Amino acid sequence: MAGDDYRIRPYRPRDRAGFLSLYETVWGHRKSRDWFEWRFQSNPYSDRVEMVVAETDDTMVGVEPLLPFRLRVGDRRLAAYQPVDWLVHPDHRRRGLFTRMTERLLARYADDAALLFNFPTDALLSGLESFDWRVVGDLPTSYRVQNPRPLVADAVGPRAEKALSPAIRVASAATKRGLALLDRYNVPATDYTVEAHDRLPVETVERLYAGTAPTAIHVPRDEPYLAWRFDNPHWETTTYVATADGDPVGSIIAATERRDDCTTAMVLDCQPMCDDRADVIEPLLVRFVRDNRDADVLKAPGWYAPRLRRRYGFWHDSALAVSRFPTISRATVRPLVEDLDDADAWLLDGRRLTDRASWRLTLADLDIE
């Protein structure tokens, strides 16, 4: 098919069904209408779906969506976009659609935000680099495997899993016993009380953030962001709040997601966002672990309080290099300016955009679904 047979255009409201169909074709699993409405239509920073579409014969064959975000560094706040779910139908690849869509996207959104930041796969990275994206660095994730069966099944395949099922049962039982002993040994002495909330206490988390906001580049925890980001219809969300003498001093926002035969409980957000308050975070982590003993896997930011995480059985993602636990290994950034050869284009309030230490991000800020 010739390149002229494709049309590149902005998203229209009637495109939702085509997007969901294309998503299922490319990724092999289905997303719901409610998920699409949450992810793209309910974003508090735009009243439209930000997306570039490629079509042929009235059929959607490529998409490049953006999620509007706000970033903060010091006292400065600025608009940004996060590219997510960039897809090209397998039958229409290597025909220049990525190039044409990205050219259209950069021209369309150049005046609307300061920069783009995202977390591409290896396959996407080379294409982005041809459009002047630069790598920031690794953003590791840590995992506590409480039931090794999904991990083993992913690594060896269904036939071998069946043959190994007796050994897997023994390994699962041993893992649970070992983690139970670890948890009993690690019960902290603390003056903090931890309360669990099924509904996100937006004002509490917002106040905690306001009092301890990091100076690095980060996503501010304002009310619009909190109310939107944690309303994913595919998550069951719990917020843990630590109090001292009745006053909130820290929080963890956790979510449980079930996909295929694996249940994952995730620490999406933690306040304070600085990693030198282990005394506050430890009782919150203990409660999170206790409440999610039946989950197959627990997941947390890899940079946060590494000694504390190791004490509670969390492993760095590099030790679990299987597709069941994809490593969000790389952040990239691209300023939306004309002269990208100007060194100042890659600075934000004196912080170098390509320096990992310039950023402070949690799992909630990454491209998770």
XYZ file of C-alpha atoms in Angstrom:
369
model
C 0.000 0.000 0.000
C 1.384 3.400 -0.960
C 2.015 6.018 1.698
C -0.509 8.355 0.048
C -3.297 5.880 0.869
C -2.973 6.766 4.563
C -4.513 9.794 6.205
C -2.987 11.365 9.325
C -5.445 13.391 11.403
C -6.499 14.340 14.947
C -8.681 12.064 17.056
C -12.473 12.291 16.673
C -15.093 11.104 19.200
C -16.143 8.233 16.922
C -12.595 6.802 17.022
C -12.889 5.142 20.434
C -14.042 1.747 19.151
C -11.298 1.732 16.526
C -8.663 2.502 19.153
C -9.839 -0.306 21.451
C -9.856 -2.761 18.540
C -6.347 -1.727 17.473
C -5.113 -1.967 21.069
C -6.399 -5.534 21.365
C -4.850 -6.502 18.022
C -1.416 -5.166 18.970
C -1.236 -6.132 22.663
C -3.436 -9.231 22.728
C -5.714 -8.178 25.572
C -8.863 -6.122 25.665
C -9.454 -2.778 27.330
C -12.895 -1.531 28.314
C -14.806 1.565 27.321
C -14.659 2.714 30.965
C -10.859 2.424 30.887
C -10.652 4.538 27.736
C -12.926 7.194 29.198
C -10.838 7.341 32.374
C -7.459 7.329 30.650
C -8.133 9.787 27.842
C -11.453 11.589 28.288
C -11.441 12.336 32.028
C -7.961 13.858 32.178
C -8.312 17.091 34.186
C -5.833 19.071 32.109
C -7.621 18.903 28.752
C -11.213 18.890 27.542
C -10.409 16.740 24.500
C -8.644 13.471 23.702
C -5.083 14.307 22.670
C -4.237 11.809 19.936
C -2.961 11.598 16.363
C -4.573 8.904 14.196
C -3.531 7.120 10.993
C -6.320 5.587 8.926
C -6.883 3.947 5.572
C -10.228 3.006 4.041
C -11.888 4.467 7.166
C -10.017 1.953 9.350
C -7.703 3.060 12.150
C -4.261 1.505 11.685
C -2.074 3.734 13.866
C -2.377 6.003 16.908
C -0.119 8.267 18.963
C -1.983 9.429 22.114
C -0.729 11.889 24.714
C -1.681 12.260 28.375
C -1.617 15.888 29.564
C 0.340 16.294 32.802
C 1.582 19.073 35.016
C 5.174 19.110 36.222
C 6.713 21.100 39.037
C 10.292 22.067 39.780
C 10.838 24.317 42.766
C 7.971 26.817 42.702
C 7.521 26.618 38.936
C 4.689 24.619 37.359
C 4.483 23.806 33.678
C 2.427 21.825 31.181
C 3.813 18.588 29.768
C 2.611 15.596 27.775
C 3.294 11.899 28.308
C 3.177 9.798 25.108
C 1.383 6.501 25.794
C -0.038 3.556 23.842
C 1.631 4.378 20.524
C 0.404 1.659 18.172
C 0.727 0.636 14.521
C -1.236 -2.327 13.170
C 1.109 -5.248 12.355
C -0.074 -5.298 8.720
C 0.806 -1.628 8.225
C 4.283 -1.363 9.714
C 7.409 -0.231 7.852
C 5.344 2.131 5.719
C 6.326 5.384 7.346
C 3.304 5.731 9.630
C 5.368 6.266 12.780
C 7.322 9.045 11.073
C 4.247 10.755 9.646
C 2.257 10.557 12.877
C 5.158 11.821 14.982
C 5.830 14.723 12.617
C 2.162 15.670 12.822
C 2.129 15.321 16.604
C 5.189 17.516 17.137
C 3.792 20.209 14.861
C 0.346 20.089 16.474
C 1.455 20.243 20.118
C 4.635 22.330 19.940
C 2.980 25.407 21.449
C 0.864 23.635 24.076
C 3.460 22.346 26.553
C 7.077 22.646 27.633
C 8.158 19.063 27.011
C 7.312 15.414 26.397
C 8.403 12.729 28.874
C 7.730 9.019 28.609
C 8.955 5.474 29.185
C 9.399 3.725 25.821
C 10.050 0.102 25.006
C 13.307 -0.842 23.322
C 11.429 -1.122 20.023
C 10.125 2.444 20.272
C 13.287 4.077 21.589
C 15.246 4.147 18.331
C 12.329 5.813 16.567
C 12.025 8.448 19.271
C 15.746 9.163 19.169
C 15.412 9.961 15.469
C 13.056 12.755 16.568
C 15.503 14.087 19.188
C 14.233 12.359 22.319
C 17.045 11.784 24.812
C 17.413 9.170 27.537
C 17.100 10.321 31.153
C 18.048 7.039 32.814
C 16.721 3.924 34.482
C 13.627 3.950 36.671
C 13.800 0.591 38.444
C 10.920 -1.265 40.037
C 11.115 -3.703 42.947
C 9.043 -6.854 43.405
C 8.174 -9.144 46.279
C 7.192 -12.496 44.768
C 4.765 -14.206 47.150
C 3.606 -16.911 44.758
C 6.244 -17.998 42.209
C 3.793 -19.933 40.040
C 2.945 -17.067 37.615
C 6.647 -16.228 37.284
C 7.608 -19.848 36.576
C 4.719 -20.285 34.140
C 5.806 -17.192 32.260
C 9.414 -18.355 32.088
C 8.889 -22.002 31.025
C 5.545 -22.063 29.185
C 2.315 -23.993 29.888
C 3.561 -27.482 28.960
C 6.611 -27.329 31.222
C 4.538 -25.675 33.942
C 2.233 -28.688 34.034
C 5.183 -31.059 34.349
C 6.706 -28.926 37.081
C 3.483 -28.360 39.026
C 4.470 -30.538 42.058
C 7.758 -28.660 42.417
C 5.989 -25.333 41.953
C 3.560 -26.161 44.774
C 6.464 -26.958 47.086
C 8.266 -23.748 46.096
C 5.119 -21.684 46.651
C 4.590 -23.119 50.123
C 8.245 -22.544 51.033
C 8.080 -18.970 49.753
C 5.028 -18.191 51.854
C 6.591 -19.681 54.982
C 9.827 -17.778 54.460
C 8.078 -14.452 53.903
C 5.851 -15.024 56.932
C 8.953 -15.515 59.107
C 10.528 -12.402 57.593
C 7.432 -10.342 58.341
C 7.225 -11.535 61.950
C 10.893 -10.734 62.507
C 10.572 -7.247 60.984
C 7.619 -5.893 62.964
C 8.739 -2.311 63.710
C 8.439 -0.460 66.975
C 6.590 2.711 66.022
C 4.598 5.551 67.487
C 2.570 5.898 64.292
C -0.966 4.625 63.777
C -1.899 3.421 60.285
C -5.441 3.703 58.930
C -6.715 2.221 55.659
C -9.158 4.118 53.419
C -11.106 2.544 50.562
C -11.847 6.017 49.194
C -8.861 8.201 48.413
C -8.595 10.985 51.041
C -7.624 13.570 48.447
C -7.299 16.521 50.821
C -5.083 14.561 53.227
C -2.681 13.382 50.525
C -2.619 16.845 48.963
C -1.696 18.411 52.331
C 1.010 15.815 52.952
C 2.488 16.552 49.541
C 2.313 20.328 50.014
C 4.320 20.101 53.223
C 7.066 17.848 51.846
C 7.174 18.537 48.084
C 10.528 17.581 46.558
C 12.688 20.158 44.820
C 13.365 17.816 41.870
C 11.182 17.725 38.752
C 8.023 15.822 39.654
C 4.281 15.522 39.103
C 2.534 17.708 41.700
C -0.103 16.014 43.843
C -2.872 18.544 43.365
C -6.549 17.695 43.712
C -7.273 17.286 39.960
C -4.372 14.879 39.501
C -5.186 12.784 42.571
C -8.898 12.536 41.748
C -8.168 11.438 38.168
C -5.064 9.310 38.304
C -6.239 6.871 40.964
C -9.738 6.407 39.534
C -8.652 3.693 37.093
C -11.646 1.312 36.756
C -9.275 -1.669 36.558
C -7.751 -0.959 39.969
C -8.950 -1.616 43.504
C -7.346 1.254 45.404
C -6.530 1.578 49.104
C -4.850 4.540 50.784
C -2.852 3.977 53.967
C -2.347 7.041 56.163
C 0.111 7.149 59.071
C -0.788 9.503 61.919
C 1.050 10.768 64.992
C -1.148 12.131 67.778
C -3.989 12.230 65.263
C -2.094 14.247 62.637
C -1.298 12.692 59.218
C 2.457 12.347 58.636
C 2.664 9.986 55.668
C 0.660 7.972 53.155
C 0.847 5.178 50.614
C -1.644 4.800 47.773
C -1.860 1.158 46.707
C -3.820 -0.579 43.983
C -4.584 -4.194 43.168
C -4.801 -5.345 39.570
C -5.783 -8.770 38.257
C -4.552 -9.725 34.804
C -4.800 -13.220 33.389
C -3.949 -15.494 36.348
C -1.767 -13.053 38.289
C -2.799 -10.643 41.060
C -0.432 -7.721 41.601
C -0.613 -5.201 44.448
C 1.280 -1.977 43.718
C 2.561 0.963 45.749
C 1.633 3.731 43.328
C 2.411 6.749 45.476
C 4.112 7.533 48.758
C 4.241 10.721 50.808
C 6.703 12.094 51.737
C 8.316 11.566 48.320
C 11.796 11.963 49.804
C 13.473 8.654 50.660
C 14.937 9.659 54.030
C 11.737 9.116 56.048
C 11.896 5.364 56.497
C 10.506 5.805 60.009
C 7.226 7.016 58.488
C 7.141 4.702 55.483
C 7.979 1.455 57.324
C 4.687 1.091 59.251
C 2.818 1.952 56.050
C 4.752 -0.696 54.125
C 4.133 -3.252 56.879
C 0.374 -2.659 56.669
C 0.444 -2.819 52.858
C 2.286 -6.154 52.969
C -0.029 -7.546 55.644
C -3.180 -6.612 53.737
C -1.901 -8.138 50.483
C -0.586 -11.509 51.599
C -2.856 -13.244 49.087
C -1.480 -11.319 46.095
C 0.942 -13.170 43.839
C 3.284 -10.200 43.552
C 3.862 -6.906 45.372
C 5.356 -4.020 43.411
C 7.000 -0.782 44.591
C 9.259 1.992 43.266
C 12.804 0.702 42.946
C 14.508 3.890 44.117
C 12.594 4.339 47.363
C 14.200 3.339 50.692
C 16.232 0.416 49.269
C 17.359 -0.985 52.643
C 13.801 -0.977 53.925
C 12.486 -2.756 50.839
C 15.168 -5.423 51.003
C 14.313 -6.129 54.639
C 10.776 -6.927 53.564
C 11.708 -9.216 50.684
C 11.479 -6.880 47.685
C 13.849 -7.671 44.812
C 15.188 -5.290 42.180
C 13.538 -5.862 38.807
C 16.838 -6.844 37.175
C 16.614 -10.098 39.155
C 13.223 -10.914 37.602
C 13.877 -10.492 33.889
C 10.759 -12.209 32.550
C 7.918 -10.673 30.593
C 5.430 -11.183 33.437
C 7.294 -8.425 35.279
C 8.283 -5.901 32.599
C 11.013 -3.550 33.726
C 10.225 0.132 33.308
C 13.896 0.625 32.672
C 14.158 3.925 30.901
C 12.778 7.434 30.945
C 13.121 9.758 27.955
C 12.444 13.441 27.425
C 12.092 15.913 24.566
C 11.656 19.683 25.001
C 9.051 21.230 22.686
C 11.329 23.942 21.315
C 12.718 24.628 17.855
C 16.435 24.770 18.657
C 17.261 21.472 20.331
C 20.975 22.067 19.772
C 20.854 24.876 22.320
C 22.148 23.458 25.608
C 19.704 25.647 27.528
C 16.796 23.818 25.879
C 17.724 20.806 28.010
C 17.685 22.732 31.290
C 14.682 23.370 33.512
C 15.328 25.892 36.259
C 18.982 24.929 36.164
C 18.309 21.175 36.288
C 19.488 19.069 33.390
C 16.524 17.186 31.921
C 18.681 14.196 30.993
C 20.038 13.747 34.523
C 18.166 11.029 36.427
C 18.838 12.884 39.683
C 16.819 15.840 38.368
C 13.598 13.801 38.520
C 11.488 12.269 41.300
C 8.795 9.949 39.931
C 6.640 7.227 41.496
C 4.789 4.369 39.800
C 1.677 6.539 39.521
C 3.517 8.934 37.218
C 4.698 6.265 34.802
C 2.874 4.786 31.848
C 0.921 2.177 33.777
C -2.558 1.168 32.783
